[in-house]
XYZ file of C-alpha atoms in Angstrom:
656
model
C -15.633 -127.872 61.205
C -17.696 -124.814 62.618
C -14.865 -124.218 65.171
C -12.425 -124.280 62.385
C -14.394 -121.733 60.315
C -14.836 -119.583 63.327
C -11.060 -119.475 64.024
C -10.415 -118.769 60.335
C -12.992 -115.772 60.208
C -11.695 -114.322 63.629
C -8.072 -114.367 62.282
C -9.015 -112.875 59.004
C -10.851 -109.943 60.585
C -7.774 -109.090 62.711
C -4.597 -107.391 61.523
C -3.162 -107.455 58.917
C -6.015 -108.795 56.771
C -8.970 -106.904 58.250
C -11.493 -108.687 56.017
C -14.592 -107.987 58.100
C -16.166 -111.374 57.489
C -18.753 -113.190 59.510
C -19.577 -116.979 59.295
C -22.334 -116.694 56.655
C -20.411 -114.349 54.286
C -17.232 -116.515 54.587
C -19.071 -119.714 53.917
C -20.737 -118.268 50.869
C -17.504 -117.114 49.209
C -16.663 -118.200 45.633
C -13.807 -120.689 45.069
C -11.811 -117.948 43.340
C -12.197 -115.705 46.402
C -11.103 -118.447 48.621
C -7.962 -119.052 46.547
C -7.359 -115.144 46.753
C -7.658 -115.269 50.610
C -5.247 -118.329 50.660
C -2.784 -116.317 48.385
C -3.089 -113.284 50.583
C -2.174 -115.328 53.764
C 0.812 -117.011 51.771
C 1.746 -113.361 50.619
C 1.838 -112.391 54.393
C 4.209 -115.323 55.162
C 6.241 -114.774 52.002
C 6.043 -111.538 50.314
C 7.016 -113.014 46.911
C 3.622 -114.543 46.608
C 1.823 -111.205 46.313
C -0.050 -112.035 42.935
C -3.446 -111.414 41.645
C -4.745 -115.035 40.882
C -6.978 -113.754 38.142
C -3.890 -112.820 36.116
C -2.315 -116.383 36.606
C -2.976 -119.652 35.164
C -4.583 -122.300 37.604
C -1.875 -124.743 37.054
C 0.734 -122.041 37.844
C -1.131 -120.931 40.901
C -1.368 -124.489 42.057
C 2.220 -125.176 41.510
C 3.398 -122.042 43.351
C 1.168 -122.772 46.241
C 2.158 -126.460 46.447
C 5.791 -125.480 46.361
C 5.515 -122.984 49.225
C 3.430 -125.355 51.163
C 6.055 -128.131 50.720
C 8.645 -125.535 51.975
C 6.591 -124.846 54.975
C 6.216 -128.718 55.579
C 2.320 -128.723 55.316
C 0.896 -132.258 55.420
C -2.737 -132.680 54.014
C -5.246 -134.197 56.454
C -5.683 -137.931 56.846
C -8.779 -137.864 54.561
C -6.894 -136.502 51.687
C -4.460 -139.339 50.906
C -3.954 -138.912 47.278
C -1.806 -135.890 46.398
C -3.450 -135.563 42.834
C -6.768 -135.201 44.734
C -5.246 -132.400 46.849
C -3.828 -130.712 43.934
C -7.214 -130.913 42.080
C -8.919 -129.489 45.065
C -6.467 -126.717 45.314
C -6.813 -125.688 41.638
C -10.734 -125.653 41.685
C -10.821 -123.943 45.179
C -12.633 -126.736 46.932
C -13.596 -125.776 50.518
C -12.636 -129.213 52.140
C -9.182 -128.694 50.977
C -8.828 -124.817 51.395
C -10.189 -124.608 54.960
C -7.675 -126.985 56.686
C -4.812 -125.153 54.896
C -6.102 -121.782 56.035
C -6.581 -123.049 59.620
C -3.028 -124.616 59.678
C -1.436 -121.331 58.198
C -3.294 -118.981 60.597
C -2.358 -121.151 63.626
C 1.237 -120.661 63.151
C 1.949 -117.510 60.968
C 4.970 -116.107 62.762
C 6.546 -119.518 62.859
C 5.988 -119.876 59.068
C 7.205 -116.458 58.427
C 10.590 -117.377 59.837
C 10.552 -120.779 58.079
C 9.828 -119.090 54.702
C 12.511 -116.545 55.295
C 15.120 -119.294 56.170
C 14.006 -121.273 53.152
C 15.021 -118.480 50.762
C 18.711 -118.981 51.921
C 18.912 -122.672 53.136
C 17.219 -124.562 50.385
C 20.274 -125.895 48.403
C 20.227 -125.437 44.667
C 21.182 -128.891 43.214
C 23.891 -128.692 40.476
C 24.186 -131.705 38.144
C 27.472 -133.666 38.549
C 28.491 -133.153 34.862
C 28.405 -129.342 35.468
C 30.609 -129.577 38.552
C 33.441 -130.824 36.282
C 33.928 -127.333 35.315
C 36.344 -125.449 37.747
C 34.539 -122.231 37.650
C 31.261 -123.903 38.529
C 32.705 -126.165 41.239
C 34.236 -123.065 42.791
C 31.095 -121.036 42.680
C 29.173 -124.034 44.231
C 31.832 -124.266 46.996
C 31.545 -120.603 47.687
C 27.661 -121.013 47.661
C 27.910 -123.782 50.215
C 30.274 -121.731 52.478
C 27.867 -118.707 52.382
C 25.173 -121.006 53.337
C 26.928 -122.386 56.437
C 28.096 -118.894 57.387
C 24.376 -117.630 57.060
C 23.296 -120.632 59.389
C 25.988 -119.691 62.131
C 25.004 -115.921 61.890
C 21.341 -116.639 62.135
C 22.045 -118.799 65.190
C 23.940 -116.015 66.838
C 21.172 -113.519 66.005
C 18.541 -115.755 67.654
C 20.770 -116.225 70.621
C 21.286 -112.506 71.045
C 17.460 -112.024 70.813
C 16.683 -114.501 73.435
C 19.592 -113.607 75.680
C 18.569 -110.020 76.352
C 20.630 -107.342 78.093
C 21.138 -106.740 81.755
C 19.234 -103.717 83.322
C 22.469 -102.302 84.700
C 24.065 -102.159 81.184
C 20.934 -100.562 79.878
C 20.838 -97.980 82.697
C 24.561 -97.224 82.053
C 23.797 -96.734 78.424
C 20.802 -94.455 79.302
C 22.904 -92.285 81.626
C 25.603 -91.972 79.049
C 23.157 -90.893 76.386
C 21.613 -88.421 78.797
C 25.032 -86.915 79.536
C 25.805 -86.835 75.788
C 22.459 -85.083 75.237
C 23.204 -82.507 77.815
C 26.544 -81.791 76.376
C 24.925 -81.501 72.891
C 22.400 -79.164 74.411
C 25.097 -76.993 76.002
C 27.065 -76.874 72.868
C 24.023 -75.997 70.960
C 23.323 -73.029 73.287
C 26.928 -71.777 73.032
C 26.709 -71.949 69.230
C 23.379 -70.123 69.453
C 25.079 -67.218 71.576
C 27.945 -67.015 69.358
C 25.778 -66.861 66.245
C 23.316 -64.258 67.848
C 26.044 -61.794 67.789
C 26.621 -62.192 63.959
C 24.451 -59.782 61.702
C 21.597 -61.348 59.871
C 22.002 -64.726 61.828
C 18.356 -65.585 61.258
C 18.863 -65.217 57.279
C 22.107 -67.252 57.577
C 20.427 -70.044 59.640
C 17.666 -70.014 57.139
C 20.085 -70.270 54.082
C 21.954 -73.118 55.847
C 18.759 -74.956 56.381
C 17.905 -74.547 52.779
C 21.434 -75.577 51.855
C 20.984 -78.750 53.856
C 17.517 -79.543 52.283
C 18.931 -79.003 48.804
C 21.899 -81.329 49.419
C 19.653 -83.928 50.636
C 17.485 -83.384 47.539
C 20.629 -83.529 45.448
C 21.575 -86.882 46.909
C 17.980 -88.188 46.385
C 18.066 -86.924 42.732
C 21.544 -88.445 42.214
C 20.266 -91.753 43.589
C 17.223 -91.442 41.187
C 19.534 -90.806 38.283
C 21.561 -93.765 39.070
C 18.634 -95.953 39.305
C 17.188 -94.708 36.064
C 20.558 -95.184 34.381
C 20.520 -98.709 35.569
C 17.013 -99.331 34.457
C 18.055 -97.849 31.113
C 21.197 -100.051 30.787
C 19.060 -103.226 31.644
C 16.446 -102.021 29.043
C 18.960 -101.532 26.372
C 20.536 -104.977 27.146
C 17.155 -106.557 26.961
C 16.309 -104.714 23.597
C 19.745 -105.901 22.233
C 19.079 -109.365 23.129
C 15.584 -109.320 21.571
C 16.998 -107.661 18.421
C 19.659 -110.317 18.169
C 17.137 -113.109 18.600
C 14.912 -111.551 15.893
C 17.783 -111.022 13.619
C 19.060 -114.677 14.112
C 15.435 -115.845 13.574
C 15.024 -113.872 10.330
C 18.475 -115.122 9.058
C 17.459 -118.626 9.812
C 14.044 -118.110 8.144
C 15.728 -116.412 5.061
C 18.466 -118.933 4.473
C 16.617 -122.213 5.306
C 14.793 -124.085 2.632
C 11.278 -125.400 3.137
C 12.566 -129.194 3.076
C 15.066 -128.514 5.778
C 12.702 -126.656 7.778
C 10.138 -129.350 7.565
C 12.683 -132.058 8.328
C 13.724 -130.157 11.315
C 10.227 -129.592 12.502
C 9.666 -133.234 11.986
C 12.645 -134.223 14.108
C 11.702 -131.692 16.880
C 8.194 -133.165 16.864
C 9.459 -136.715 17.121
C 11.775 -135.785 20.019
C 9.074 -133.748 21.851
C 6.511 -136.455 21.361
C 9.029 -139.136 22.777
C 9.628 -136.895 25.723
C 5.942 -136.300 26.468
C 4.614 -139.820 25.767
C 7.470 -141.948 26.986
C 10.338 -140.307 28.918
C 8.341 -137.795 31.024
C 5.551 -140.210 32.036
C 8.102 -142.771 33.166
C 9.923 -140.132 35.342
C 6.730 -138.807 36.609
C 5.659 -142.313 37.624
C 8.884 -142.985 39.246
C 8.922 -139.823 41.094
C 5.342 -140.513 42.238
C 6.433 -143.842 43.551
C 9.324 -142.310 45.302
C 7.078 -139.765 46.833
C 4.560 -142.354 47.860
C 7.290 -144.424 49.401
C 8.670 -141.338 51.222
C 5.288 -140.392 52.575
C 4.814 -143.879 53.717
C 8.139 -143.775 55.364
C 7.451 -140.399 57.077
C 3.986 -141.497 58.089
C 5.324 -144.583 59.891
C 6.582 -144.456 63.448
C 10.347 -144.140 64.109
C 12.123 -147.536 63.899
C 14.444 -148.925 66.550
C 17.366 -151.394 66.112
C 15.218 -154.349 66.595
C 12.910 -153.199 63.764
C 15.815 -152.777 61.375
C 16.952 -156.233 62.213
C 13.560 -157.652 61.436
C 13.416 -155.741 58.163
C 16.889 -156.987 57.132
C 15.844 -160.615 57.894
C 12.762 -160.091 55.733
C 14.832 -158.811 52.945
C 17.233 -161.755 53.064
C 14.182 -164.175 53.003
C 12.690 -162.338 49.930
C 16.186 -162.389 48.160
C 16.602 -166.096 48.721
C 13.172 -166.766 47.443
C 13.972 -164.723 44.459
C 17.208 -166.621 43.804
C 15.285 -169.858 44.048
C 12.814 -168.908 41.585
C 15.440 -167.740 39.125
C 17.195 -171.152 39.531
C 14.051 -173.085 38.726
C 13.368 -170.785 35.747
C 16.803 -171.639 34.506
C 16.467 -175.191 34.955
C 13.314 -175.358 32.851
C 15.118 -173.877 30.079
C 12.070 -173.249 27.719
C 13.322 -172.178 24.183
C 10.366 -169.830 23.410
C 10.874 -168.086 26.800
C 14.618 -167.844 25.941
C 13.904 -166.059 22.646
C 11.413 -163.692 24.392
C 13.990 -162.941 26.944
C 16.434 -162.196 24.314
C 14.099 -159.915 22.560
C 13.147 -158.243 25.775
C 16.888 -157.764 26.458
C 17.356 -156.173 23.126
C 14.378 -154.092 23.536
C 15.590 -153.032 26.977
C 18.976 -152.094 25.652
C 17.392 -150.127 22.689
C 15.237 -148.360 25.167
C 18.183 -147.560 27.497
C 20.020 -146.200 24.535
C 17.144 -144.143 23.362
C 16.821 -142.717 26.789
C 20.500 -142.084 26.981
C 20.442 -140.295 23.670
C 17.362 -138.338 24.658
C 19.135 -137.293 27.804
C 22.301 -136.487 25.653
C 20.112 -134.333 23.260
C 18.579 -132.539 26.150
C 21.877 -131.836 27.757
C 23.190 -130.757 24.426
C 20.230 -128.273 24.010
C 20.819 -126.948 27.534
C 24.522 -126.492 26.566
C 23.572 -124.825 23.436
C 21.142 -122.421 25.277
C 24.044 -121.716 27.862
C 26.580 -120.994 25.106
C 24.016 -118.704 23.229
C 23.578 -116.823 26.525
C 27.274 -116.525 26.910
C 27.722 -115.351 23.313
C 24.900 -112.830 23.882
C 26.749 -111.580 27.012
C 30.143 -111.336 25.085
C 28.509 -109.514 22.246
C 26.990 -107.113 24.658
C 30.480 -106.685 26.330
C 31.955 -106.039 22.890
C 29.374 -103.606 21.978
C 30.008 -101.516 25.192
C 33.745 -101.611 24.445
C 33.625 -100.272 20.804
C 29.904 -99.860 19.961
C 29.964 -102.571 17.125
C 28.128 -105.811 16.755
C 29.820 -109.124 16.545
C 28.879 -110.870 13.199
C 27.992 -114.487 13.081
C 27.057 -117.032 10.575
C 26.323 -116.004 7.064
C 26.858 -112.393 7.927
C 30.394 -113.155 8.828
C 30.983 -115.019 5.510
C 29.535 -112.045 3.679
C 31.668 -109.664 5.568
C 34.694 -111.858 4.740
C 33.977 -111.978 0.987
C 33.345 -108.240 1.091
C 36.608 -107.873 2.908
C 38.452 -109.841 0.413
C 36.887 -107.889 -2.515
C 37.928 -104.571 -0.853
C 41.373 -105.927 -0.139
C 41.849 -106.511 -3.930
C 40.476 -103.109 -4.760
C 42.760 -101.737 -2.044
C 45.928 -103.445 -3.654
C 45.036 -102.172 -7.058
C 44.525 -98.561 -5.573
C 47.718 -98.953 -3.734
C 49.598 -99.867 -6.974
C 48.089 -96.907 -8.713
C 49.221 -94.666 -5.822
C 52.600 -95.989 -6.033
C 52.677 -95.293 -9.793
C 51.372 -91.750 -9.160
C 54.073 -91.145 -6.678
C 56.876 -92.371 -8.914
C 55.493 -90.092 -11.737
C 55.155 -87.270 -9.244
C 58.981 -87.742 -8.217
C 59.875 -87.612 -11.988
C 57.893 -84.614 -12.563
C 59.124 -83.053 -9.537
C 62.799 -83.703 -10.724
C 61.980 -82.373 -14.196
C 60.502 -79.180 -12.565
C 63.591 -78.569 -10.523
C 65.836 -78.942 -13.621
C 63.553 -76.609 -15.762
C 63.702 -73.988 -12.832
C 67.465 -74.173 -12.884
C 67.598 -73.823 -16.782
C 65.203 -70.841 -16.534
C 67.191 -69.127 -13.801
C 70.368 -69.638 -16.025
C 68.670 -68.313 -18.993
C 67.397 -65.235 -17.076
C 70.831 -64.409 -15.626
C 72.198 -64.644 -19.254
C 69.541 -62.332 -20.475
C 70.215 -59.846 -17.736
C 73.875 -59.820 -18.436
C 73.077 -59.240 -22.193
C 70.506 -56.383 -21.360
C 73.339 -54.749 -19.261
C 75.656 -54.980 -22.098
C 73.224 -53.459 -24.398
C 72.044 -50.837 -21.954
C 68.536 -51.979 -21.701
C 68.586 -53.621 -18.104
C 65.184 -54.477 -16.813
C 63.464 -54.815 -20.322
C 62.519 -58.438 -19.959
C 61.037 -57.768 -16.420
C 59.046 -54.776 -17.790
C 57.966 -56.782 -20.652
C 56.780 -59.591 -18.334
C 55.038 -57.221 -15.943
C 53.189 -55.524 -18.821
C 51.906 -59.012 -20.230
C 51.016 -60.035 -16.767
C 48.970 -56.765 -16.171
C 47.428 -57.113 -19.564
C 46.477 -60.806 -18.847
C 45.022 -59.666 -15.468
C 43.047 -56.741 -17.246
C 41.662 -59.221 -19.821
C 40.666 -61.606 -17.128
C 39.027 -58.817 -15.055
C 37.177 -57.580 -18.152
C 35.926 -61.114 -18.929
C 34.891 -61.475 -15.216
C 32.937 -58.208 -15.412
C 31.158 -59.362 -18.567
C 30.408 -62.713 -17.018
C 29.239 -61.065 -13.834
C 26.972 -58.603 -15.921
C 25.686 -61.476 -17.860
C 24.903 -63.486 -14.769
C 23.093 -60.440 -13.140
C 21.046 -59.916 -16.192
C 20.120 -63.620 -16.305
C 19.307 -63.566 -12.636
C 17.076 -60.501 -12.952
C 15.220 -62.168 -15.940
C 14.776 -65.211 -13.751
C 13.581 -63.094 -10.695
C 11.185 -61.265 -13.154
C 9.917 -64.482 -14.494
C 9.524 -66.034 -11.017
C 7.644 -62.852 -9.831
C 5.374 -63.012 -12.836
C 4.711 -66.617 -12.293
C 4.103 -66.161 -8.520
C 1.547 -63.207 -9.456
C -0.241 -65.155 -11.985
C -0.442 -68.160 -9.487
C -1.566 -65.915 -6.492
C -4.133 -63.859 -8.737
C -6.983 -66.228 -8.138
C -5.982 -66.772 -4.445
C -5.916 -63.092 -3.916
C -9.432 -62.789 -5.542
C -10.738 -65.382 -3.263
C -8.925 -63.620 -0.288
C -10.650 -60.392 -1.189
C -14.080 -62.201 -0.996
C -13.271 -63.965 2.086
C -12.236 -60.619 3.728
C -15.683 -59.071 2.864
C -17.318 -62.059 4.239
C -15.033 -61.898 7.429
C -15.958 -58.103 7.797
C -19.652 -59.037 7.527
C -19.309 -61.999 9.916
C -17.590 -59.750 12.368
C -20.323 -57.076 12.173
C -23.052 -59.828 12.475
C -21.163 -61.200 15.609
C -20.923 -57.842 17.136
C -24.520 -57.306 16.583
C -25.266 -60.590 17.993
C -23.294 -59.939 21.110
C -24.998 -56.639 21.503
C -28.418 -58.302 21.165
C -27.413 -61.079 23.400
C -26.193 -58.488 26.193
C -29.436 -56.556 25.740
C -31.325 -59.834 26.195
C -29.626 -60.591 29.378
C -30.201 -57.185 30.618
C -33.883 -57.453 29.738
C -34.015 -60.672 31.332
C -32.432 -59.438 34.639
C -34.798 -56.355 34.724
C -37.757 -58.693 34.256
C -36.662 -60.830 37.038
C -36.125 -57.821 39.252
C -39.432 -56.551 38.521
C -40.898 -60.044 39.141
C -39.244 -60.097 42.530
C -40.475 -56.619 43.440
C -44.008 -57.575 42.167
C -43.861 -60.705 44.231
C -42.876 -58.643 47.385
C -45.699 -56.196 46.790
C -48.160 -58.971 46.395
C -46.966 -60.497 49.660
C -47.102 -57.180 51.471
C -50.698 -56.584 50.245
C -51.769 -60.238 51.374
C -50.026 -59.699 54.748
C -51.564 -56.167 55.194
C -55.272 -57.167 54.125
C -55.094 -60.456 56.150
C -57.127 -60.838 59.265
C -54.432 -62.771 61.057
C -52.494 -60.622 63.403
C -49.274 -62.702 63.077
C -49.400 -62.170 59.275
C -50.045 -58.318 59.709
C -47.070 -58.170 61.965
C -44.917 -59.787 59.265
C -45.877 -57.043 56.815
C -43.256 -54.504 55.895
C -45.527 -51.489 56.681
C -46.136 -52.690 60.080
C -42.547 -53.148 60.756
C -41.690 -49.755 59.322
C -44.520 -48.265 61.514
C -43.227 -50.110 64.606
C -39.797 -48.826 63.863
C -40.971 -45.240 63.427
C -42.849 -45.292 66.597
C -39.696 -46.736 68.457
C -37.459 -43.871 66.962
C -39.986 -41.200 67.893
C -40.040 -42.504 71.511
C -36.288 -42.644 71.492
C -36.100 -38.956 70.107
C -38.586 -37.922 72.750
C -36.422 -39.375 75.501
C -33.305 -37.907 74.120
C -34.992 -34.392 74.081
C -36.042 -34.617 77.704
C -32.675 -35.654 78.632
C -30.987 -32.620 76.717
C -33.493 -30.302 78.470
C -32.491 -31.579 81.848
C -28.820 -31.113 81.007
C -29.310 -27.555 79.901
C -31.228 -26.639 83.023
C -28.491 -28.245 85.276
C -25.588 -26.849 83.339
C -25.235 -23.287 84.989
C -25.265 -24.561 88.620
C -22.981 -27.434 87.741
C -20.453 -25.144 86.189
C -20.501 -22.775 89.159
C -19.867 -25.742 91.532
C -16.981 -26.953 89.549
C -15.387 -23.504 89.664
C -15.854 -23.373 93.456
C -14.020 -26.828 93.666
C -11.194 -25.637 91.503
C -10.710 -22.530 93.844
C -10.754 -24.690 96.872
C -7.979 -26.830 95.373
C -5.772 -23.730 94.718
C -6.437 -22.577 98.362
C -5.270 -25.833 99.686
C -2.083 -25.863 97.465
C -1.237 -22.352 98.711
C -1.640 -23.408 102.342
C 0.384 -26.406 101.760
C 3.347 -24.252 100.325
C 3.086 -21.849 103.323
C 3.296 -24.706 105.680
C 6.522 -25.991 104.077
C 8.111 -22.494 104.168
C 7.320 -22.120 107.811
C 8.564 -25.668 108.779
C 12.010 -24.499 109.833
C 10.716 -22.338 112.687
C 9.373 -24.743 115.361
C 7.763 -22.589 117.815
C 6.450 -20.103 115.337
C 5.674 -23.021 113.002
C 3.458 -24.607 115.677
C 1.472 -21.484 116.312
C 1.101 -21.032 112.496
C 0.183 -24.696 112.251
C -2.581 -24.317 114.857
C -3.859 -21.010 113.299
C -3.588 -22.593 109.933
C -5.713 -25.603 111.016
C -8.372 -23.159 112.635
C -8.381 -21.381 109.516
C -8.841 -24.510 107.554
C -11.777 -25.314 109.949
C -13.156 -21.942 109.084
C -12.661 -22.362 105.314
C -13.614 -25.980 105.067
C -15.366 -27.269 101.878
C -18.762 -27.719 103.622
C -18.991 -23.757 103.800
C -18.751 -23.457 100.038
C -20.377 -26.870 98.943
C -24.147 -26.645 98.010
C -25.360 -30.132 97.372
């Protein structure tokens, strides 16, 4: 056990856990902490297991861990034979149960990662046979199986490629080809750089191009984010619509239902659920447990050969013969009470089978109803996406139909009235046309009569005068109305102004008082600020004076003190020392100045003699160059010049 714990602690302290445990701290962990460690290891194997177990129910945690351990093919140790004991120990975080699981998981983490990855794609989803009768479901299941087989083949090929490796010659060829491509790219980049350098403001253009590339990448990232947010919004809207539909259906069901029907429905549901919980599920659970126990027993036994199978078949045949003999003996007895009991047993078994069949049928019907409701919700969402309207159902649809019928009757009545109006409009239109023709004929006759009498245009003038007089009367009436309206408006405005004045009079009075108070408060605030600034200034002056006083007292203590070290720290001593150093420095500088003044004259004379010597040598150099062309004469001149140089050497004029 200690080796097991040591192995666990060593592996938990390594990557990727880095827990920093020792044997004592690990052994003193609480059950909840042990379960969290187990969950972290399972999450490292399968990332779907990343859960904080404090936020999860213990049964859900145990169920999730047991399902994953079953996928990983974990077998509990020999001392834990009962699966319920193992489950209970896993729920409460028992150390004898958790430690072997941790040891087993940490021993083969990489292998279990691979197994968990494959389990996500290779654990077949069992579809009930009645669902497979549907062609769509059968086709989908067939595609699912084909994809699973394709995944198996691809995974095998991938593993073979991983284990096969590549030859070194191929790798070298690839490396050499990549190096050649790299050289070509470098040369191309250099050529492009040379070409770009001739362009004006190429640095600025490169900078702009770099910014453009960054902005394009940012644009792509933002577009991706926008699409993700659109998808999230779409899913959220769908979820909201589903919840709203459920809420609406529940409200309608609660509003339309009667208490008696609700109670009856609830009683039926309670009876069905109690039957499922007390009778059906325990039987199924017991059968599953027996089957599991039998399978575990089969798995734990060693592999059988052909001889073992023959022996088992012979034993089965013997047991069958014994059973048949017992049945024959029982039939030969022919006891009436036993026969009646067997009859009742048969009837009870038939009834129980029928009950189970009906329960299964009811369960299937409920599942079909749930699937149909999901399909209806999907269809309603699709229709809402197409035209933006909701699909009505149940009583809403009935109300909609009744409303539509009433509207259709109203529509028919209105349509009939409109048809009558149209017919009347046609008659009136025809009457108007006839009257217009008659008026035109009368006007034509009147014009002919006016021409005969010599007063042509009289009727037109009369009509114009009447029209003008009518217009004048209308304008006068409008002017009168506008004047009346304006006077009424002025009266209303005056009344409103007086009302507002009367309403605002107390407010204005209060505002004046508040203004006076505000001015006083402002003056007091300014005075307070001045006093506060004066206080701060006085406080700062006091602090400065305290600092100066403290420095003066420290100086007096240091000056009066008998200790030489303290005396040296005194400012007076420091200043005295500095004054003495400056006086010595001034004395040295004055002595140096005096020496410089005394040696100034001879030094200036010596410098002048050296400048004259330089001029003389330059002159001799020029003479030598002029006389260079005459060899013989030049030789003589050369000797004479050197003799003269010896006579006029610098040592003659130099005075050290």
